[in-house]
mmCIF file of C-alpha atoms in Angstrom:
data_model
loop_
_atom_site.group_PDB
_atom_site.id
_atom_site.type_symbol
_atom_site.label_atom_id
_atom_site.label_comp_id
_atom_site.label_asym_id
_atom_site.label_seq_id
_atom_site.Cartn_x
_atom_site.Cartn_y
_atom_site.Cartn_z
ATOM 1 C CA MET D 1 9.095 -13.107 5.866
ATOM 2 C CA ARG D 2 8.690 -16.164 3.904
ATOM 3 C CA LEU D 3 6.158 -15.528 0.357
ATOM 4 C CA PRO D 4 4.152 -18.797 -1.211
ATOM 5 C CA ASN D 5 6.332 -21.024 -3.118
ATOM 6 C CA GLN D 6 5.893 -21.412 -6.283
ATOM 7 C CA TYR D 7 5.463 -25.223 -9.104
ATOM 8 C CA ALA D 8 5.532 -25.633 -12.389
ATOM 9 C CA VAL D 9 3.942 -29.390 -12.685
ATOM 10 C CA ARG D 10 4.919 -31.596 -14.649
ATOM 11 C CA ASN D 11 3.092 -33.749 -17.559
ATOM 12 C CA GLY D 12 3.193 -37.208 -17.949
ATOM 13 C CA PRO D 13 4.478 -40.467 -16.096
ATOM 14 C CA ALA D 14 8.395 -39.447 -16.305
ATOM 15 C CA LEU D 15 9.895 -37.448 -12.822
ATOM 16 C CA ALA D 16 11.263 -34.621 -13.243
ATOM 17 C CA THR D 17 12.505 -33.265 -9.707
ATOM 18 C CA GLN D 18 12.367 -29.460 -9.460
ATOM 19 C CA ASP D 19 13.788 -27.360 -6.093
ATOM 20 C CA THR D 20 12.268 -25.314 -3.575
ATOM 21 C CA ASN D 21 12.964 -21.624 -4.159
ATOM 22 C CA GLU D 22 11.666 -19.823 -1.064
ATOM 23 C CA THR D 23 11.605 -16.684 -1.239
ATOM 24 C CA SER D 24 11.313 -14.231 1.240
ATOM 25 C CA VAL D 25 11.331 -9.904 1.814
ATOM 26 C CA GLU D 26 12.826 -7.794 4.740
ATOM 27 C CA LEU D 27 10.566 -5.993 7.114
ATOM 28 C CA LYS D 28 12.985 -3.537 8.387
ATOM 29 C CA VAL D 29 10.831 -1.996 12.744
ATOM 30 C CA GLN D 30 13.301 1.026 12.815
ATOM 31 C CA THR D 31 11.295 3.862 11.620
ATOM 32 C CA GLN D 32 10.852 5.768 15.218
ATOM 33 C CA LYS D 33 8.388 8.691 15.373
ATOM 34 C CA GLY D 34 6.814 10.627 18.624
ATOM 35 C CA VAL D 35 4.855 13.466 19.909
ATOM 36 C CA ASP D 36 7.023 15.979 22.357
ATOM 37 C CA LEU D 37 5.297 18.007 25.071
ATOM 38 C CA ASN D 38 6.206 20.088 27.711
ATOM 39 C CA PHE D 39 4.654 21.162 31.238
ATOM 40 C CA THR D 40 5.414 23.656 34.154
ATOM 41 C CA SER D 41 4.568 21.065 37.219
ATOM 42 C CA ILE D 42 1.591 24.548 37.495
ATOM 43 C CA ASP D 43 -0.080 22.376 34.933
ATOM 44 C CA LEU D 44 -0.042 19.892 36.051
ATOM 45 C CA THR D 45 -1.177 20.986 38.910
ATOM 46 C CA MET D 46 -4.169 23.173 38.350
ATOM 47 C CA GLY D 47 -4.832 23.794 35.232
ATOM 48 C CA LEU D 48 -4.346 19.675 33.267
ATOM 49 C CA ASP D 49 -7.710 18.347 34.168
ATOM 50 C CA ASP D 50 -9.360 15.282 31.532
ATOM 51 C CA PHE D 51 -5.173 14.438 30.880
ATOM 52 C CA SER D 52 -6.009 11.675 28.971
ATOM 53 C CA ASP D 53 -8.969 13.449 26.798
ATOM 54 C CA ARG D 54 -7.309 16.710 26.472
ATOM 55 C CA VAL D 55 -3.908 16.056 25.963
ATOM 56 C CA LEU D 56 -3.100 12.331 24.958
ATOM 57 C CA GLU D 57 -5.399 11.674 22.384
ATOM 58 C CA PRO D 58 -5.202 14.025 20.727
ATOM 59 C CA ALA D 59 -1.026 13.723 20.777
ATOM 60 C CA MET D 60 -1.528 10.444 19.921
ATOM 61 C CA SER D 61 -4.046 10.851 16.897
ATOM 62 C CA VAL D 62 -2.050 13.301 15.577
ATOM 63 C CA LEU D 63 0.841 10.850 16.081
ATOM 64 C CA ALA D 64 -1.262 7.882 14.857
ATOM 65 C CA ALA D 65 -1.861 9.617 11.340
ATOM 66 C CA SER D 66 1.582 10.615 10.348
ATOM 67 C CA ILE D 67 2.365 6.698 10.926
ATOM 68 C CA GLU D 68 -0.324 6.230 8.844
ATOM 69 C CA ALA D 69 0.064 8.408 6.248
ATOM 70 C CA ASP D 70 4.230 7.439 5.760
ATOM 71 C CA ALA D 71 3.074 3.493 5.120
ATOM 72 C CA MET D 72 0.513 4.433 2.846
ATOM 73 C CA LEU D 73 3.221 5.541 0.134
ATOM 74 C CA MET D 74 3.604 1.756 -0.223
ATOM 75 C CA TYR D 75 1.277 2.141 -2.822
ATOM 76 C CA GLN D 76 3.995 2.896 -5.241
ATOM 77 C CA ASP D 77 4.795 -0.777 -4.882
ATOM 78 C CA VAL D 78 1.809 -1.769 -6.789
ATOM 79 C CA ALA D 79 1.591 -2.197 -10.360
ATOM 80 C CA ASN D 80 -2.032 -3.367 -10.544
ATOM 81 C CA GLN D 81 -4.283 -0.307 -11.490
ATOM 82 C CA VAL D 82 -8.014 0.591 -12.080
ATOM 83 C CA ASN D 83 -7.297 3.823 -14.730
ATOM 84 C CA SER D 84 -10.253 6.112 -14.559
ATOM 85 C CA HIS D 85 -8.221 9.606 -14.605
ATOM 86 C CA GLY D 86 -9.593 12.712 -14.502
ATOM 87 C CA GLN D 87 -13.364 10.745 -13.528
ATOM 88 C CA PRO D 88 -15.834 10.525 -11.160
ATOM 89 C CA ALA D 89 -15.381 6.836 -9.474
ATOM 90 C CA THR D 90 -18.060 4.611 -10.099
ATOM 91 C CA PHE D 91 -19.316 0.642 -8.711
ATOM 92 C CA GLN D 92 -17.712 -0.208 -12.841
ATOM 93 C CA LYS D 93 -14.397 0.509 -11.328
ATOM 94 C CA VAL D 94 -14.027 -0.692 -8.314
ATOM 95 C CA LEU D 95 -15.686 -4.127 -9.663
ATOM 96 C CA GLN D 96 -13.206 -4.422 -12.636
ATOM 97 C CA GLY D 97 -10.577 -3.847 -9.428
ATOM 98 C CA ARG D 98 -12.322 -6.663 -7.819
ATOM 99 C CA LYS D 99 -11.088 -8.220 -11.303
ATOM 100 C CA ILE D 100 -7.563 -8.068 -10.663
ATOM 101 C CA LEU D 101 -7.611 -9.253 -7.949
ATOM 102 C CA VAL D 102 -9.684 -12.559 -8.459
ATOM 103 C CA ASP D 103 -7.458 -13.024 -11.856
ATOM 104 C CA ASN D 104 -4.139 -12.429 -8.744
ATOM 105 C CA LEU D 105 -6.181 -15.406 -6.913
ATOM 106 C CA ALA D 106 -6.810 -12.860 -4.110
ATOM 107 C CA PRO D 107 -8.826 -14.723 -1.591
ATOM 108 C CA LEU D 108 -11.647 -13.765 -1.142
ATOM 109 C CA GLY D 109 -12.238 -12.742 2.521
ATOM 110 C CA GLY D 110 -9.757 -9.879 4.268
ATOM 111 C CA ARG D 111 -10.367 -8.032 1.086
ATOM 112 C CA THR D 112 -10.958 -4.029 1.876
ATOM 113 C CA ALA D 113 -11.172 -1.007 -0.280
ATOM 114 C CA ASN D 114 -10.010 1.738 1.479
ATOM 115 C CA LEU D 115 -11.261 4.995 -0.190
ATOM 116 C CA ASN D 116 -10.284 8.790 -0.149
ATOM 117 C CA THR D 117 -13.082 10.869 0.528
ATOM 118 C CA GLN D 118 -13.667 11.934 -3.062
ATOM 119 C CA ASP D 119 -13.921 8.746 -3.853
ATOM 120 C CA ASN D 120 -16.595 7.421 -1.401
ATOM 121 C CA MET D 121 -18.628 10.321 -1.705
ATOM 122 C CA ASP D 122 -18.857 9.460 -5.749
ATOM 123 C CA LEU D 123 -19.865 6.181 -4.953
ATOM 124 C CA VAL D 124 -22.487 7.007 -2.485
ATOM 125 C CA ASP D 125 -24.029 9.517 -4.970
ATOM 126 C CA ALA D 126 -24.046 6.749 -7.561
ATOM 127 C CA LEU D 127 -25.474 4.029 -5.538
ATOM 128 C CA LYS D 128 -28.073 6.337 -3.334
ATOM 129 C CA GLY D 129 -30.757 5.733 -5.898
ATOM 130 C CA LEU D 130 -30.590 1.976 -3.603
ATOM 131 C CA PHE D 131 -31.759 3.230 -1.103
ATOM 132 C CA ASN D 132 -34.470 1.426 0.511
ATOM 133 C CA ASP D 133 -35.673 1.009 5.136
ATOM 134 C CA SER D 134 -32.508 -2.135 5.109
ATOM 135 C CA ASP D 135 -30.212 -1.316 8.070
ATOM 136 C CA ALA D 136 -26.840 -1.527 6.022
ATOM 137 C CA LEU D 137 -28.983 0.689 3.071
ATOM 138 C CA SER D 138 -29.963 3.065 5.464
ATOM 139 C CA LYS D 139 -26.621 3.407 7.184
ATOM 140 C CA GLN D 140 -25.172 4.192 3.423
ATOM 141 C CA TYR D 141 -28.116 6.891 2.457
ATOM 142 C CA ARG D 142 -27.731 9.099 6.219
ATOM 143 C CA GLU D 143 -24.291 8.089 6.378
ATOM 144 C CA GLY D 144 -22.403 8.299 3.618
ATOM 145 C CA TYR D 145 -21.027 4.433 4.848
ATOM 146 C CA MET D 146 -20.895 2.101 1.957
ATOM 147 C CA GLY D 147 -20.670 -0.875 4.525
ATOM 148 C CA ARG D 148 -19.932 -4.198 3.084
ATOM 149 C CA THR D 149 -20.239 -5.207 -0.858
ATOM 150 C CA ALA D 150 -18.656 -6.534 -4.021
ATOM 151 C CA GLY D 151 -17.158 -8.571 -1.119
ATOM 152 C CA PHE D 152 -14.678 -5.483 -0.024
ATOM 153 C CA ASP D 153 -14.785 -4.058 3.381
ATOM 154 C CA PHE D 154 -15.927 -0.352 2.394
ATOM 155 C CA MET D 155 -13.443 2.123 4.639
ATOM 156 C CA GLU D 156 -12.839 6.286 3.421
ATOM 157 C CA ASN D 157 -9.645 7.796 4.588
ATOM 158 C CA THR D 158 -8.637 10.858 4.215
ATOM 159 C CA LEU D 159 -5.353 10.597 4.189
ATOM 160 C CA TRP D 160 -4.239 8.523 0.822
ATOM 161 C CA PRO D 161 -2.005 10.913 -1.337
ATOM 162 C CA ALA D 162 -1.903 12.313 -4.744
ATOM 163 C CA HIS D 163 0.281 10.702 -7.974
ATOM 164 C CA VAL D 164 1.479 12.811 -9.913
ATOM 165 C CA ARG D 165 2.800 11.553 -12.797
ATOM 166 C CA GLY D 166 6.310 11.886 -13.990
ATOM 167 C CA GLY D 167 6.318 13.980 -18.193
ATOM 168 C CA GLY D 168 7.498 10.698 -19.442
ATOM 169 C CA ALA D 169 5.915 10.239 -23.074
ATOM 170 C CA ASN D 170 7.384 8.399 -26.398
ATOM 171 C CA TYR D 171 9.072 5.981 -24.582
ATOM 172 C CA ALA D 172 10.691 2.556 -26.307
ATOM 173 C CA THR D 173 12.880 -0.087 -24.895
ATOM 174 C CA ASN D 174 15.412 -1.443 -26.826
ATOM 175 C CA THR D 175 14.915 -4.999 -26.185
ATOM 176 C CA LEU D 176 12.547 -6.647 -24.065
ATOM 177 C CA PRO D 177 14.828 -9.538 -21.562
ATOM 178 C CA THR D 178 13.685 -13.044 -20.972
ATOM 179 C CA VAL D 179 14.583 -13.131 -17.569
ATOM 180 C CA LEU D 180 14.469 -16.634 -16.402
ATOM 181 C CA PRO D 181 13.800 -17.543 -12.825
ATOM 182 C CA VAL D 182 17.714 -18.283 -12.756
ATOM 183 C CA SER D 183 17.579 -16.515 -8.410
ATOM 184 C CA PRO D 184 14.986 -15.915 -5.986
ATOM 185 C CA ASN D 185 15.628 -12.234 -7.314
ATOM 186 C CA PRO D 186 15.779 -11.848 -10.323
ATOM 187 C CA VAL D 187 16.634 -8.196 -11.952
ATOM 188 C CA ASN D 188 13.318 -5.736 -12.401
ATOM 189 C CA ALA D 189 14.841 -3.738 -15.280
ATOM 190 C CA ILE D 190 14.669 -2.888 -18.534
ATOM 191 C CA THR D 191 16.203 -0.985 -21.454
ATOM 192 C CA VAL D 192 14.844 2.533 -22.794
ATOM 193 C CA ALA D 193 16.139 3.674 -26.310
ATOM 194 C CA THR D 194 14.211 5.854 -26.532
ATOM 195 C CA GLY D 195 12.105 9.114 -24.472
ATOM 196 C CA THR D 196 11.390 12.274 -23.343
ATOM 197 C CA GLY D 197 10.662 13.952 -19.979
ATOM 198 C CA SER D 198 10.779 11.598 -16.523
ATOM 199 C CA LEU D 199 9.041 8.702 -15.042
ATOM 200 C CA ALA D 200 8.361 9.312 -11.089
ATOM 201 C CA LYS D 201 8.395 6.559 -8.633
ATOM 202 C CA GLY D 202 4.999 5.220 -8.396
ATOM 203 C CA ASP D 203 4.218 5.700 -12.507
ATOM 204 C CA VAL D 204 1.895 2.807 -13.740
ATOM 205 C CA ILE D 205 3.390 1.793 -17.269
ATOM 206 C CA THR D 206 2.313 -0.944 -19.668
ATOM 207 C CA ILE D 207 4.812 -2.449 -22.387
ATOM 208 C CA THR D 208 3.505 -3.891 -26.213
ATOM 209 C CA GLY D 209 3.602 -7.573 -26.044
ATOM 210 C CA VAL D 210 3.909 -8.635 -23.080
ATOM 211 C CA MET D 211 1.651 -10.629 -21.624
ATOM 212 C CA ARG D 212 -0.241 -10.599 -18.362
ATOM 213 C CA VAL D 213 0.372 -14.718 -17.514
ATOM 214 C CA HIS D 214 -2.610 -16.425 -15.422
ATOM 215 C CA PRO D 215 -0.747 -16.974 -11.795
ATOM 216 C CA GLU D 216 -1.002 -20.936 -12.202
ATOM 217 C CA THR D 217 -1.267 -21.939 -14.992
ATOM 218 C CA LYS D 218 0.951 -19.989 -16.418
ATOM 219 C CA ALA D 219 -1.270 -19.335 -19.903
ATOM 220 C CA ASN D 220 -1.336 -15.932 -21.717
ATOM 221 C CA THR D 221 -4.525 -14.144 -20.301
ATOM 222 C CA GLY D 222 -4.364 -11.530 -23.309
ATOM 223 C CA VAL D 223 -4.107 -8.757 -20.721
ATOM 224 C CA GLN D 224 -1.103 -6.562 -20.989
ATOM 225 C CA GLN D 225 1.129 -6.792 -17.544
ATOM 226 C CA GLN D 226 0.906 -3.678 -15.906
ATOM 227 C CA PHE D 227 4.739 -2.663 -14.196
ATOM 228 C CA VAL D 228 4.928 0.235 -11.859
ATOM 229 C CA VAL D 229 8.090 2.365 -11.926
ATOM 230 C CA THR D 230 10.240 1.803 -8.729
ATOM 231 C CA GLN D 231 13.071 4.593 -9.084
ATOM 232 C CA ALA D 232 12.232 7.552 -11.079
ATOM 233 C CA HIS D 233 14.033 7.805 -14.242
ATOM 234 C CA PRO D 234 15.212 11.639 -15.474
ATOM 235 C CA GLY D 235 14.261 10.897 -19.049
ATOM 236 C CA GLY D 236 15.267 9.435 -22.002
ATOM 237 C CA ALA D 237 17.492 6.284 -22.426
ATOM 238 C CA GLY D 238 19.284 4.537 -19.826
ATOM 239 C CA VAL D 239 17.275 1.873 -17.714
ATOM 240 C CA VAL D 240 14.037 1.949 -15.900
ATOM 241 C CA GLN D 241 13.501 0.200 -12.141
ATOM 242 C CA ILE D 242 10.329 -2.133 -12.689
ATOM 243 C CA SER D 243 7.870 -4.498 -10.109
ATOM 244 C CA PRO D 244 7.407 -6.562 -11.083
ATOM 245 C CA ALA D 245 10.296 -8.496 -13.163
ATOM 246 C CA ILE D 246 9.692 -9.847 -16.483
ATOM 247 C CA ILE D 247 10.084 -13.702 -15.870
ATOM 248 C CA THR D 248 9.143 -15.902 -19.104
ATOM 249 C CA ALA D 249 9.911 -19.301 -18.320
ATOM 250 C CA GLY D 250 9.224 -21.794 -14.891
ATOM 251 C CA PRO D 251 7.337 -21.911 -11.470
ATOM 252 C CA MET D 252 7.617 -18.319 -11.294
ATOM 253 C CA GLN D 253 7.101 -16.793 -14.985
ATOM 254 C CA THR D 254 4.644 -13.888 -15.049
ATOM 255 C CA VAL D 255 4.452 -12.410 -18.277
ATOM 256 C CA THR D 256 4.773 -13.925 -21.897
ATOM 257 C CA LEU D 257 6.286 -12.266 -24.388
ATOM 258 C CA ALA D 258 5.076 -11.297 -28.369
ATOM 259 C CA THR D 259 8.773 -10.460 -29.573
ATOM 260 C CA THR D 260 11.797 -9.734 -27.957
ATOM 261 C CA ASN D 261 14.086 -8.798 -30.407
ATOM 262 C CA ALA D 262 12.583 -5.590 -31.801
ATOM 263 C CA ALA D 263 11.562 -2.270 -29.477
ATOM 264 C CA ALA D 264 8.244 -1.490 -27.867
ATOM 265 C CA ALA D 265 6.361 1.082 -26.778
ATOM 266 C CA ILE D 266 5.518 1.901 -23.826
ATOM 267 C CA GLN D 267 2.645 3.330 -22.558
ATOM 268 C CA VAL D 268 2.352 5.559 -19.347
ATOM 269 C CA ALA D 269 -0.704 5.687 -17.534
ATOM 270 C CA GLY D 270 -2.982 9.347 -16.627
ATOM 271 C CA VAL D 271 -1.703 12.395 -17.658
ATOM 272 C CA ALA D 272 1.402 13.896 -18.060
ATOM 273 C CA ASN D 273 2.584 15.824 -14.676
ATOM 274 C CA THR D 274 -0.499 16.079 -12.981
ATOM 275 C CA ALA D 275 -1.480 14.376 -10.086
ATOM 276 C CA ASN D 276 -4.301 12.214 -9.761
ATOM 277 C CA GLY D 277 -6.543 10.888 -6.809
ATOM 278 C CA LEU D 278 -5.678 7.393 -5.155
ATOM 279 C CA SER D 279 -7.959 4.944 -3.333
ATOM 280 C CA MET D 280 -6.410 1.130 -2.332
ATOM 281 C CA LEU D 281 -7.973 -2.446 -2.996
ATOM 282 C CA TYR D 282 -6.723 -5.170 -1.564
ATOM 283 C CA HIS D 283 -5.932 -8.180 0.225
ATOM 284 C CA LYS D 284 -5.009 -7.776 4.028
ATOM 285 C CA SER D 285 -2.374 -9.980 3.237
ATOM 286 C CA ALA D 286 -0.704 -7.572 0.497
ATOM 287 C CA PHE D 287 0.797 -5.775 3.246
ATOM 288 C CA ALA D 288 2.747 -5.434 6.439
ATOM 289 C CA PHE D 289 2.979 -3.470 9.792
ATOM 290 C CA ALA D 290 4.825 -4.308 12.205
ATOM 291 C CA THR D 291 6.239 -2.113 15.733
ATOM 292 C CA ALA D 292 8.043 -3.071 18.651
ATOM 293 C CA ASP D 293 8.022 -2.848 22.374
ATOM 294 C CA LEU D 294 10.827 0.411 23.047
ATOM 295 C CA VAL D 295 12.715 -0.342 26.401
ATOM 296 C CA MET D 296 11.022 1.150 29.084
ATOM 297 C CA PRO D 297 13.611 3.091 30.955
ATOM 298 C CA ARG D 298 14.133 3.537 34.718
ATOM 299 C CA GLY D 299 15.052 6.345 37.239
ATOM 300 C CA VAL D 300 12.501 8.628 35.545
ATOM 301 C CA ASP D 301 9.179 10.807 37.187
ATOM 302 C CA PHE D 302 7.179 7.877 34.833
ATOM 303 C CA ALA D 303 6.956 5.836 31.614
ATOM 304 C CA ALA D 304 4.050 3.602 30.456
ATOM 305 C CA ARG D 305 3.753 1.749 27.408
ATOM 306 C CA GLN D 306 0.292 0.614 25.539
ATOM 307 C CA VAL D 307 -0.184 -2.340 22.978
ATOM 308 C CA PHE D 308 -3.263 -1.626 20.975
ATOM 309 C CA ASP D 309 -4.348 -3.908 17.167
ATOM 310 C CA GLY D 310 -0.705 -4.664 17.392
ATOM 311 C CA ILE D 311 0.808 -0.882 17.749
ATOM 312 C CA SER D 312 2.566 -0.860 20.171
ATOM 313 C CA MET D 313 3.682 3.038 21.967
ATOM 314 C CA ARG D 314 5.465 4.425 24.898
ATOM 315 C CA ILE D 315 5.241 7.273 26.768
ATOM 316 C CA VAL D 316 7.582 8.553 29.137
ATOM 317 C CA ARG D 317 8.237 11.741 31.448
ATOM 318 C CA GLN D 318 11.032 13.243 33.227
ATOM 319 C CA TYR D 319 10.644 16.360 35.866
ATOM 320 C CA ASP D 320 14.070 18.925 34.466
ATOM 321 C CA ILE D 321 14.713 20.686 37.937
ATOM 322 C CA ASN D 322 16.572 23.820 36.594
ATOM 323 C CA SER D 323 12.959 24.586 34.965
ATOM 324 C CA ASP D 324 10.747 22.976 37.081
ATOM 325 C CA ARG D 325 8.843 21.387 34.212
ATOM 326 C CA PHE D 326 7.935 17.918 32.753
ATOM 327 C CA PRO D 327 9.041 17.294 29.567
ATOM 328 C CA CYS D 328 6.736 14.141 27.947
ATOM 329 C CA ARG D 329 7.403 12.443 24.877
ATOM 330 C CA LEU D 330 4.900 10.030 22.810
ATOM 331 C CA ASP D 331 7.293 6.954 20.372
ATOM 332 C CA VAL D 332 6.450 4.486 18.187
ATOM 333 C CA LEU D 333 8.746 2.329 16.842
ATOM 334 C CA TYR D 334 7.677 0.923 13.337
ATOM 335 C CA GLY D 335 8.417 -0.574 9.850
ATOM 336 C CA TYR D 336 6.457 -1.449 6.396
ATOM 337 C CA ARG D 337 6.862 -3.738 3.635
ATOM 338 C CA THR D 338 4.728 -4.159 0.765
ATOM 339 C CA LEU D 339 4.702 -8.447 0.527
ATOM 340 C CA ARG D 340 2.255 -9.239 -2.707
ATOM 341 C CA PRO D 341 2.159 -6.311 -4.059
ATOM 342 C CA GLN D 342 -0.696 -8.352 -6.556
ATOM 343 C CA LEU D 343 -2.647 -8.781 -4.226
ATOM 344 C CA ALA D 344 -3.418 -4.936 -4.664
ATOM 345 C CA CYS D 345 -4.869 -2.762 -6.887
ATOM 346 C CA ARG D 346 -5.016 1.103 -7.231
ATOM 347 C CA LEU D 347 -7.935 2.710 -8.046
ATOM 348 C CA ALA D 348 -7.059 6.118 -10.028
ATOM 349 C CA CYS D 349 -9.628 8.502 -10.207
ATOM 350 C CA ASN D 350 -10.500 12.563 -10.480
#
């Protein structure tokens, strides 16, 4: 899947050509999940009225929830985070997340605030004083539904995982690498000289003196760049894998460095060895999810395939003459990938 190209702007009349270095990522559709059922011929003959409502719908529901929970692990790819650990979600925190998306040039349409149940409760409670008889606010008041505000379509989800922050403390870099965009895939790593405790995959860190730049002008924003740890680090001196890459020049520049020679302190967001709830603010182009049509077998008792909202699900039923049973399976073949993590922001509360 191709990502948007980035270019440097020329100053003055002299021609300064530049190559177009297209970048892309792979989205592998290779994960298969399913639900397996088994019926006797007596069940199908006498007992299973309303087969779709009583059997298929609950099976498909639990399968869809498992797949959705799996895809939600993409939060570990997102470095942007509003830090409010241990505190209830507030509308101000949502607006801080909105600012982060705006600063990263997320398009205005197609933005979603996908909240865990606690954050949704906190926000509805905080905004209940706005109640009047209009349809939208009436629905918020009566049903706990936020609707659309601040440029987001608000949704509530029971499946968001909590992130358990590692025990890392007192980390510092040895020297910061000056990574130039010499290839489409620069190294996403820093060397740490000191530090105790582990860093968990998904931990959000900042590095003293490493500042975020504007995505287009590359001007220093005066805001520390947030990074996410992409591989668990056991602790102590060594190499820590991070994202985004530290790129200091060229059209793919991500940061500007205050210094490249001295050690720089690393701050880890959150409380050591403590879980915090997560919600996600994102533009739809930040993530991708895909399914493939599984082959339809022949010579079976029953087989069907349906595609709904781009999700392809197959059901196959066979007859076992030895036991007079009908084993039945529901399958989905899928894959997911974070495409543009800068267009998403984690809301870390509670």
